[in-house]
Amino acid sequence: MAHIEPFSAIRYSERELSALVAPPYDILNEADKKALLAKDEHNIVAIDLPFVPPKSAGPDVVYQRAAGEMTSWLDIRCLVRDTEPALYVYHQTYKLGAKTLTRRMFFTRLRLEPFGSGSIFAHEQTFGGPKEDRLKLTIATRCNLSPIFALYPDDKNDVAALLEGAAGREPDQFAVLEEVQNKLWVVTEPGVIADVRAKLADRPVFIADGHHRYSTALMYRDVEIEETGELTPTDPLNFVLAVLCAMEDPGATIQPYFRTIVDLPAVTAAMLRDELSRSFTWAPSPRPQTADELAKLLSAAGPQAIALYVAKSDACAVVAPREADVLAGIEPQRHPAWRKSPYAIWHRYLVDELLTPKFGKGKPPTIHYHKTMQEAIADARAQAGIAALMPATRMDELREICLAGELMPQKSTYFFPKLATGLVINPLY
């Protein structure tokens, strides 16, 4: 069961936070950090990104400095800890094409459990470096500075309905970050909190973003248990800061993650077509100009279709497996839900079975990942590469793959917009 708890968060004392919040640490670079600090020296990035490049572990001194900054900000009441346990309703309003959407979520403490042991599911693999960096920061600050983002099934949106009362008044805090409106409401009513906890008790939770942060929270808890012994059930170390959102929320969308192969400059569209012809259809197509055009093109070709843009030939084609389960003979031990994902088909068949042995002489090609189709195509053109224009993973695909105990290939989902860091901090003491 998914076990959540209200908590007394640490938050900025100001109401308007546009100069104080930041995007997630792992998508920032040194220039981004400087730009955020130029807005306000108390921007959360000063604490949450003590070492650049992100996801790399720095020397101990940078984490000690971050902890010192946090203590100083608490002393001057730039940051203040709430006096009552609460859930924190969080809405993000953003534009997606011509549409304006609002994603309705809330901050909570989510009880930790090892992946695969209960009701919390990962959907992609994690790597060592990012966890070492986050562990050092957690040990130094004794806080979750940024949340994981997780999804739960709720086809009637019952949980969001329980929290709608708070969202009917003016927000307690707000910020505009990268053209996304962020609004926060503090909910302390015991009855509402109890109802939300009860509604979530029998539902699985799927981590959308923040796998490294979740794994770090498990590591930090285990380190503390080794040093101090068993924890009480309500000890903050048994929990991690999470933003939860219904999978069926109208504002919850998954965007595609595009790929570019950059070190096979001799490969032409005709060569790819000939190698793919036995197992895939090949339909030449004008290169799509917008995300909507790409989505319609792929939808018409079937749920496993991928568009390939070959820069050497300046040609685009839509490819789709001739069989519904093209990976069955290659990965018979994997769950059918995993095998039917276009991202699994791209990596396991197109990259491993075609590009690597046929054109790379057994050496896996270099893959770049992009959040927009335009970036992927520009990268392919700059390096005579091949761009894979992917469809978006559907919520039902993600759910089925997770429940099967499978992990999707790296960067199979892009959840937009990203959560703002700095709205809510979870103290672990």
Short mmCIF file of C-alpha atoms in Angstrom, two decimals:
data_model
loop_
_atom_site.label_atom_id
_atom_site.label_comp_id
_atom_site.label_asym_id
_atom_site.label_seq_id
_atom_site.Cartn_x
_atom_site.Cartn_y
_atom_site.Cartn_z
CA MET A 1 0.00 0.00 0.00
CA ALA A 2 1.12 3.59 -0.65
CA HIS A 3 1.71 5.21 2.74
CA ILE A 4 1.83 9.01 2.82
CA GLU A 5 2.20 11.41 5.73
CA PRO A 6 1.68 15.15 6.21
CA PHE A 7 4.74 17.04 7.43
CA SER A 8 5.96 20.46 8.55
CA ALA A 9 7.89 21.71 5.56
CA ILE A 10 10.64 24.27 5.29
CA ARG A 11 9.58 27.01 2.85
CA TYR A 12 10.62 30.47 1.78
CA SER A 13 9.06 33.20 3.91
CA GLU A 14 8.09 35.29 0.88
CA ARG A 15 4.89 34.73 -1.12
CA GLU A 16 6.18 35.49 -4.63
CA LEU A 17 9.02 33.07 -5.40
CA SER A 18 9.87 33.53 -9.07
CA ALA A 19 13.44 34.66 -8.30
CA LEU A 20 13.97 31.96 -5.68
CA VAL A 21 12.91 28.67 -7.27
CA ALA A 22 14.85 26.73 -9.90
CA PRO A 23 14.47 23.90 -12.40
CA PRO A 24 15.62 20.44 -11.23
CA TYR A 25 19.34 20.39 -10.49
CA ASP A 26 20.14 17.65 -13.00
CA ILE A 27 19.24 19.74 -16.08
CA LEU A 28 21.33 22.78 -15.09
CA ASN A 29 24.88 23.79 -15.96
CA GLU A 30 27.25 26.42 -14.57
CA ALA A 31 25.78 29.19 -16.72
CA ASP A 32 22.27 28.28 -15.58
CA LYS A 33 23.36 28.37 -11.96
CA LYS A 34 24.97 31.80 -12.33
CA ALA A 35 21.87 33.17 -14.06
CA LEU A 36 19.60 31.94 -11.28
CA LEU A 37 21.83 33.38 -8.56
CA ALA A 38 21.95 36.68 -10.44
CA LYS A 39 18.18 36.93 -9.87
CA ASP A 40 18.60 36.45 -6.12
CA GLU A 41 21.53 35.22 -4.05
CA HIS A 42 19.07 33.14 -2.04
CA ASN A 43 17.90 31.13 -5.04
CA ILE A 44 17.57 27.48 -4.03
CA VAL A 45 20.19 26.49 -6.58
CA ALA A 46 22.87 27.77 -4.16
CA ILE A 47 22.03 24.82 -1.91
CA ASP A 48 20.58 22.21 -4.28
CA LEU A 49 23.42 22.33 -6.83
CA PRO A 50 26.60 22.73 -4.80
CA PHE A 51 28.78 21.07 -7.45
CA VAL A 52 28.78 21.39 -11.25
CA PRO A 53 28.44 19.42 -13.49
CA PRO A 54 25.26 18.01 -11.98
CA LYS A 55 24.99 14.32 -11.16
CA SER A 56 28.74 14.25 -10.41
CA ALA A 57 29.98 13.90 -6.84
CA GLY A 58 32.06 16.84 -5.66
CA PRO A 59 34.45 17.27 -2.71
CA ASP A 60 32.96 17.21 0.79
CA VAL A 61 33.56 20.93 1.28
CA VAL A 62 30.94 21.97 -1.29
CA TYR A 63 28.22 20.01 0.53
CA GLN A 64 29.29 21.42 3.88
CA ARG A 65 29.07 24.89 2.36
CA ALA A 66 25.55 24.15 1.11
CA ALA A 67 24.51 23.04 4.59
CA GLY A 68 25.99 26.21 6.05
CA GLU A 69 24.00 28.32 3.59
CA MET A 70 20.81 26.58 4.61
CA THR A 71 21.46 27.12 8.31
CA SER A 72 22.16 30.79 7.62
CA TRP A 73 18.95 31.21 5.63
CA LEU A 74 16.96 29.64 8.45
CA ASP A 75 18.65 31.97 10.97
CA ILE A 76 17.69 35.08 9.01
CA ARG A 77 14.21 33.64 8.33
CA CYS A 78 14.66 33.61 4.60
CA LEU A 79 13.52 30.01 5.08
CA VAL A 80 10.98 29.11 7.77
CA ARG A 81 9.71 25.79 9.02
CA ASP A 82 5.92 25.40 9.19
CA THR A 83 4.41 24.84 12.63
CA GLU A 84 1.68 22.37 11.56
CA PRO A 85 1.87 19.15 9.53
CA ALA A 86 0.35 19.67 6.10
CA LEU A 87 -0.09 18.44 2.58
CA TYR A 88 0.86 21.03 -0.02
CA VAL A 89 -1.39 21.29 -3.07
CA TYR A 90 0.64 22.15 -6.15
CA HIS A 91 -0.67 23.21 -9.56
CA GLN A 92 1.37 23.91 -12.67
CA THR A 93 -0.26 25.73 -15.59
CA TYR A 94 1.57 25.52 -18.89
CA LYS A 95 1.17 25.64 -22.65
CA LEU A 96 1.44 22.55 -24.82
CA GLY A 97 1.11 23.57 -28.44
CA ALA A 98 -2.08 25.61 -28.68
CA LYS A 99 -3.49 24.21 -25.43
CA THR A 100 -3.22 25.59 -21.90
CA LEU A 101 -3.17 22.79 -19.33
CA THR A 102 -3.06 22.59 -15.54
CA ARG A 103 -1.43 19.62 -13.81
CA ARG A 104 -2.89 19.11 -10.31
CA MET A 105 -0.57 17.54 -7.75
CA PHE A 106 0.44 17.71 -4.11
CA PHE A 107 3.59 17.48 -1.98
CA THR A 108 3.71 14.80 0.70
CA ARG A 109 6.04 12.46 2.47
CA LEU A 110 5.98 9.03 0.81
CA ARG A 111 7.04 6.00 2.83
CA LEU A 112 10.14 4.32 1.41
CA GLU A 113 10.28 0.71 0.34
CA PRO A 114 12.76 -1.14 -1.87
CA PHE A 115 11.73 -1.33 -5.51
CA GLY A 116 9.87 -4.52 -6.29
CA SER A 117 8.89 -5.20 -2.69
CA GLY A 118 5.52 -3.48 -2.49
CA SER A 119 3.56 -0.71 -4.14
CA ILE A 120 6.28 1.68 -5.40
CA PHE A 121 7.62 1.03 -8.89
CA ALA A 122 10.56 2.40 -10.85
CA HIS A 123 10.25 2.74 -14.60
CA GLU A 124 13.88 3.27 -15.64
CA GLN A 125 17.39 2.33 -14.59
CA THR A 126 19.57 4.43 -12.25
CA PHE A 127 23.33 5.01 -12.21
CA GLY A 128 25.93 5.42 -9.46
CA GLY A 129 27.30 8.96 -9.88
CA PRO A 130 24.06 10.89 -9.35
CA LYS A 131 23.26 8.89 -6.21
CA GLU A 132 26.65 9.62 -4.63
CA ASP A 133 26.18 13.37 -5.19
CA ARG A 134 22.64 13.38 -3.75
CA LEU A 135 23.68 11.23 -0.78
CA LYS A 136 26.44 13.67 0.16
CA LEU A 137 24.00 16.56 -0.05
CA THR A 138 21.36 14.76 2.02
CA ILE A 139 23.87 13.87 4.73
CA ALA A 140 25.12 17.47 4.89
CA THR A 141 21.73 19.24 4.91
CA ARG A 142 19.59 16.50 6.52
CA CYS A 143 16.84 17.44 4.07
CA ASN A 144 15.18 16.40 0.83
CA LEU A 145 15.72 19.62 -1.10
CA SER A 146 13.87 18.53 -4.23
CA PRO A 147 11.04 16.04 -4.64
CA ILE A 148 10.56 12.93 -6.65
CA PHE A 149 7.64 13.10 -9.08
CA ALA A 150 5.32 10.10 -8.93
CA LEU A 151 2.05 8.97 -10.46
CA TYR A 152 -0.87 6.96 -9.08
CA PRO A 153 -3.96 5.55 -10.82
CA ASP A 154 -7.17 7.46 -10.15
CA ASP A 155 -9.58 7.26 -13.07
CA LYS A 156 -12.18 9.35 -11.23
CA ASN A 157 -9.66 11.89 -9.90
CA ASP A 158 -11.03 11.33 -6.40
CA VAL A 159 -7.85 12.48 -4.63
CA ALA A 160 -7.62 15.74 -6.56
CA ALA A 161 -11.30 16.37 -5.80
CA LEU A 162 -10.60 16.14 -2.07
CA LEU A 163 -7.99 18.87 -2.41
CA GLU A 164 -9.98 21.18 -4.68
CA GLY A 165 -11.24 23.22 -1.74
CA ALA A 166 -7.76 24.59 -1.08
CA ALA A 167 -7.25 25.50 -4.73
CA GLY A 168 -10.42 27.59 -4.65
CA ARG A 169 -8.69 30.35 -2.67
CA GLU A 170 -5.69 32.51 -3.47
CA PRO A 171 -2.47 30.48 -3.40
CA ASP A 172 -0.24 30.74 -0.37
CA GLN A 173 2.79 31.01 -2.65
CA PHE A 174 3.38 31.27 -6.37
CA ALA A 175 6.15 31.50 -8.93
CA VAL A 176 6.62 31.77 -12.67
CA LEU A 177 9.52 29.67 -13.91
CA GLU A 178 10.32 29.25 -17.59
CA GLU A 179 6.81 30.40 -18.55
CA VAL A 180 5.16 27.83 -16.26
CA GLN A 181 2.88 29.12 -13.50
CA ASN A 182 3.46 27.34 -10.18
CA LYS A 183 0.92 27.71 -7.36
CA LEU A 184 1.05 26.27 -3.84
CA TRP A 185 -1.63 25.90 -1.16
CA VAL A 186 -1.06 24.64 2.39
CA VAL A 187 -3.66 22.11 3.61
CA THR A 188 -3.65 21.40 7.34
CA GLU A 189 -7.24 20.16 7.86
CA PRO A 190 -6.95 16.73 9.55
CA GLY A 191 -10.12 15.41 7.93
CA VAL A 192 -8.97 16.23 4.40
CA ILE A 193 -5.54 14.76 5.05
CA ALA A 194 -7.06 11.56 6.48
CA ASP A 195 -9.33 11.17 3.45
CA VAL A 196 -6.43 11.64 1.02
CA ARG A 197 -4.33 9.07 2.87
CA ALA A 198 -7.21 6.58 2.84
CA LYS A 199 -7.83 7.04 -0.88
CA LEU A 200 -4.18 6.35 -1.71
CA ALA A 201 -3.73 3.43 0.66
CA ASP A 202 -4.55 0.71 -1.87
CA ARG A 203 -2.95 2.26 -4.96
CA PRO A 204 0.43 1.64 -6.56
CA VAL A 205 2.81 4.55 -7.12
CA PHE A 206 4.99 4.85 -10.22
CA ILE A 207 8.08 7.06 -10.09
CA ALA A 208 8.09 9.38 -13.09
CA ASP A 209 11.13 11.57 -12.31
CA GLY A 210 13.63 11.33 -9.49
CA HIS A 211 14.73 7.70 -9.46
CA HIS A 212 18.16 8.73 -8.21
CA ARG A 213 16.64 10.83 -5.42
CA TYR A 214 14.45 7.93 -4.34
CA SER A 215 17.40 5.52 -4.35
CA THR A 216 19.43 8.07 -2.41
CA ALA A 217 16.70 8.29 0.24
CA LEU A 218 16.86 4.50 0.66
CA MET A 219 20.65 4.65 0.98
CA TYR A 220 20.49 7.49 3.52
CA ARG A 221 17.93 5.62 5.61
CA ASP A 222 20.05 2.47 5.58
CA VAL A 223 23.19 4.40 6.59
CA GLU A 224 21.33 5.88 9.55
CA ILE A 225 19.96 2.48 10.60
CA GLU A 226 23.50 1.06 10.60
CA GLU A 227 24.66 3.89 12.86
CA THR A 228 21.69 4.33 15.20
CA GLY A 229 19.68 1.11 15.02
CA GLU A 230 16.08 0.55 13.95
CA LEU A 231 13.87 3.56 13.27
CA THR A 232 10.36 4.14 14.56
CA PRO A 233 7.66 3.77 11.88
CA THR A 234 7.05 7.52 11.78
CA ASP A 235 10.71 8.56 11.70
CA PRO A 236 11.21 11.09 8.85
CA LEU A 237 14.06 8.95 7.52
CA ASN A 238 11.49 6.33 6.51
CA PHE A 239 10.01 8.79 4.03
CA VAL A 240 10.99 10.80 0.95
CA LEU A 241 9.65 14.11 -0.36
CA ALA A 242 7.28 13.40 -3.25
CA VAL A 243 4.93 15.24 -5.57
CA LEU A 244 2.04 12.93 -6.45
CA CYS A 245 -0.21 13.27 -9.49
CA ALA A 246 -3.02 11.14 -10.88
CA MET A 247 -2.12 9.37 -14.11
CA GLU A 248 -5.52 10.39 -15.47
CA ASP A 249 -5.19 14.06 -14.58
CA PRO A 250 -5.96 16.08 -17.74
CA GLY A 251 -2.77 18.09 -17.24
CA ALA A 252 -0.50 15.05 -16.85
CA THR A 253 1.27 14.46 -20.15
CA ILE A 254 4.28 12.47 -21.31
CA GLN A 255 6.37 13.93 -24.11
CA PRO A 256 8.62 11.92 -26.45
CA TYR A 257 12.38 11.66 -25.95
CA PHE A 258 14.23 11.76 -29.27
CA ARG A 259 17.53 10.10 -30.18
CA THR A 260 20.34 10.83 -32.63
CA ILE A 261 23.04 8.42 -33.78
CA VAL A 262 26.05 10.60 -34.55
CA ASP A 263 28.93 8.30 -35.57
CA LEU A 264 27.62 6.37 -38.59
CA PRO A 265 28.04 9.06 -41.30
CA ALA A 266 28.23 6.60 -44.22
CA VAL A 267 24.78 5.10 -43.65
CA THR A 268 22.13 6.11 -46.17
CA ALA A 269 18.36 5.78 -46.12
CA ALA A 270 18.54 3.10 -48.83
CA MET A 271 20.99 1.05 -46.77
CA LEU A 272 18.73 1.22 -43.73
CA ARG A 273 15.66 0.34 -45.79
CA ASP A 274 17.34 -2.75 -47.27
CA GLU A 275 18.46 -4.04 -43.86
CA LEU A 276 15.09 -3.40 -42.21
CA SER A 277 12.88 -4.71 -44.99
CA ARG A 278 12.50 -8.25 -43.66
CA SER A 279 11.12 -7.23 -40.27
CA PHE A 280 9.87 -3.65 -40.73
CA THR A 281 7.76 -1.70 -43.14
CA TRP A 282 9.39 1.39 -44.64
CA ALA A 283 7.19 4.31 -45.67
CA PRO A 284 8.99 7.40 -47.05
CA SER A 285 7.51 10.59 -45.65
CA PRO A 286 8.04 14.35 -45.73
CA ARG A 287 9.97 15.39 -42.66
CA PRO A 288 7.43 16.51 -40.00
CA GLN A 289 7.70 20.17 -39.08
CA THR A 290 5.87 20.16 -35.75
CA ALA A 291 5.28 17.82 -32.82
CA ASP A 292 1.62 17.54 -33.80
CA GLU A 293 2.55 16.51 -37.36
CA LEU A 294 4.90 13.85 -36.01
CA ALA A 295 2.29 12.51 -33.59
CA LYS A 296 -0.31 12.18 -36.38
CA LEU A 297 2.22 10.55 -38.71
CA LEU A 298 3.21 7.92 -36.16
CA SER A 299 -0.34 7.32 -34.95
CA ALA A 300 -1.45 6.50 -38.48
CA ALA A 301 1.36 3.93 -38.80
CA GLY A 302 0.59 2.06 -35.58
CA PRO A 303 1.55 2.07 -31.89
CA GLN A 304 5.14 0.88 -32.47
CA ALA A 305 6.03 3.18 -35.36
CA ILE A 306 9.18 5.33 -35.33
CA ALA A 307 10.21 8.01 -37.84
CA LEU A 308 13.83 7.95 -38.97
CA TYR A 309 15.55 10.98 -40.45
CA VAL A 310 18.80 10.14 -42.27
CA ALA A 311 20.87 13.27 -42.72
CA LYS A 312 23.19 11.87 -45.42
CA SER A 313 20.18 11.26 -47.66
CA ASP A 314 18.11 14.16 -46.27
CA ALA A 315 15.30 11.63 -46.14
CA CYS A 316 12.63 10.68 -43.64
CA ALA A 317 10.68 7.44 -43.38
CA VAL A 318 8.30 5.84 -40.93
CA VAL A 319 9.24 2.31 -39.90
CA ALA A 320 7.02 -0.16 -38.07
CA PRO A 321 7.45 -3.84 -37.14
CA ARG A 322 5.70 -6.29 -39.45
CA GLU A 323 4.90 -8.45 -36.41
CA ALA A 324 3.15 -7.20 -33.26
CA ASP A 325 5.88 -8.71 -31.07
CA VAL A 326 9.05 -8.33 -33.09
CA LEU A 327 11.26 -8.80 -30.01
CA ALA A 328 9.71 -12.11 -28.94
CA GLY A 329 12.48 -14.19 -30.47
CA ILE A 330 15.26 -11.92 -29.21
CA GLU A 331 14.00 -11.28 -25.66
CA PRO A 332 11.61 -14.15 -24.86
CA GLN A 333 12.16 -13.74 -21.10
CA ARG A 334 11.02 -10.12 -21.08
CA HIS A 335 7.37 -9.22 -20.51
CA PRO A 336 5.34 -8.55 -23.70
CA ALA A 337 4.52 -5.05 -22.46
CA TRP A 338 8.23 -4.21 -22.43
CA ARG A 339 8.90 -5.89 -25.78
CA LYS A 340 6.14 -3.87 -27.47
CA SER A 341 7.43 -0.47 -26.36
CA PRO A 342 8.85 1.54 -29.29
CA TYR A 343 11.77 2.50 -27.03
CA ALA A 344 12.64 -1.15 -26.38
CA ILE A 345 12.30 -1.88 -30.10
CA TRP A 346 14.60 1.03 -30.95
CA HIS A 347 17.35 0.04 -28.54
CA ARG A 348 17.09 -3.74 -28.61
CA TYR A 349 16.42 -4.25 -32.31
CA LEU A 350 17.37 -1.20 -34.34
CA VAL A 351 20.49 -0.37 -32.34
CA ASP A 352 21.63 -3.78 -31.05
CA GLU A 353 20.58 -6.03 -33.93
CA LEU A 354 21.01 -3.67 -36.89
CA LEU A 355 23.10 -0.55 -36.44
CA THR A 356 25.79 -2.07 -34.20
CA PRO A 357 26.59 -5.28 -36.12
CA LYS A 358 25.70 -4.16 -39.66
CA PHE A 359 27.13 -0.64 -39.73
CA GLY A 360 29.16 -0.17 -36.54
CA LYS A 361 31.41 -3.26 -36.92
CA GLY A 362 30.22 -4.46 -33.53
CA LYS A 363 30.84 -1.18 -31.74
CA PRO A 364 27.67 0.33 -30.23
CA PRO A 365 27.01 3.73 -31.78
CA THR A 366 26.98 6.97 -29.82
CA ILE A 367 23.46 8.09 -28.96
CA HIS A 368 22.50 11.66 -28.09
CA TYR A 369 19.16 12.35 -26.39
CA HIS A 370 16.96 15.35 -27.17
CA LYS A 371 13.76 16.81 -25.80
CA THR A 372 12.64 18.35 -29.08
CA MET A 373 12.41 16.99 -32.61
CA GLN A 374 14.15 20.10 -33.96
CA GLU A 375 17.20 19.49 -31.72
CA ALA A 376 17.44 15.85 -32.83
CA ILE A 377 17.26 16.74 -36.53
CA ALA A 378 19.76 19.59 -36.16
CA ASP A 379 22.17 17.23 -34.37
CA ALA A 380 21.79 14.65 -37.13
CA ARG A 381 22.43 17.26 -39.82
CA ALA A 382 25.47 18.66 -38.04
CA GLN A 383 27.11 15.23 -37.79
CA ALA A 384 25.67 13.32 -40.75
CA GLY A 385 23.71 11.26 -38.27
CA ILE A 386 20.41 9.45 -37.96
CA ALA A 387 17.58 10.92 -35.86
CA ALA A 388 15.00 8.63 -34.30
CA LEU A 389 11.77 10.60 -33.95
CA MET A 390 9.95 8.68 -31.23
CA PRO A 391 6.32 8.56 -30.15
CA ALA A 392 5.40 9.51 -26.60
CA THR A 393 5.09 6.68 -24.10
CA ARG A 394 1.45 6.35 -23.06
CA MET A 395 0.40 6.27 -19.40
CA ASP A 396 -1.12 2.81 -19.82
CA GLU A 397 2.16 1.54 -21.33
CA LEU A 398 4.15 2.90 -18.41
CA ARG A 399 1.76 1.36 -15.90
CA GLU A 400 1.76 -2.09 -17.53
CA ILE A 401 5.55 -2.19 -17.87
CA CYS A 402 6.07 -1.13 -14.25
CA LEU A 403 3.55 -3.64 -12.87
CA ALA A 404 5.35 -6.35 -14.84
CA GLY A 405 8.51 -5.51 -12.89
CA GLU A 406 10.34 -4.28 -15.98
CA LEU A 407 12.50 -1.19 -16.44
CA MET A 408 12.19 0.90 -19.59
CA PRO A 409 15.28 1.94 -21.57
CA GLN A 410 16.99 5.13 -20.46
CA LYS A 411 15.05 8.32 -21.30
CA SER A 412 11.84 6.66 -22.51
CA THR A 413 9.70 9.38 -20.96
CA TYR A 414 9.89 13.15 -20.73
CA PHE A 415 7.50 14.57 -18.17
CA PHE A 416 6.77 18.21 -18.88
CA PRO A 417 6.77 20.64 -17.22
CA LYS A 418 9.52 19.89 -14.74
CA LEU A 419 8.74 20.50 -11.08
CA ALA A 420 10.07 23.69 -9.54
CA THR A 421 12.71 23.13 -6.88
CA GLY A 422 12.49 25.31 -3.78
CA LEU A 423 8.76 25.44 -3.16
CA VAL A 424 8.83 22.80 -0.43
CA ILE A 425 11.77 21.28 1.49
CA ASN A 426 11.42 18.14 3.60
CA PRO A 427 13.45 18.18 6.83
CA LEU A 428 14.64 14.72 7.89
CA TYR A 429 14.88 15.61 11.57
#
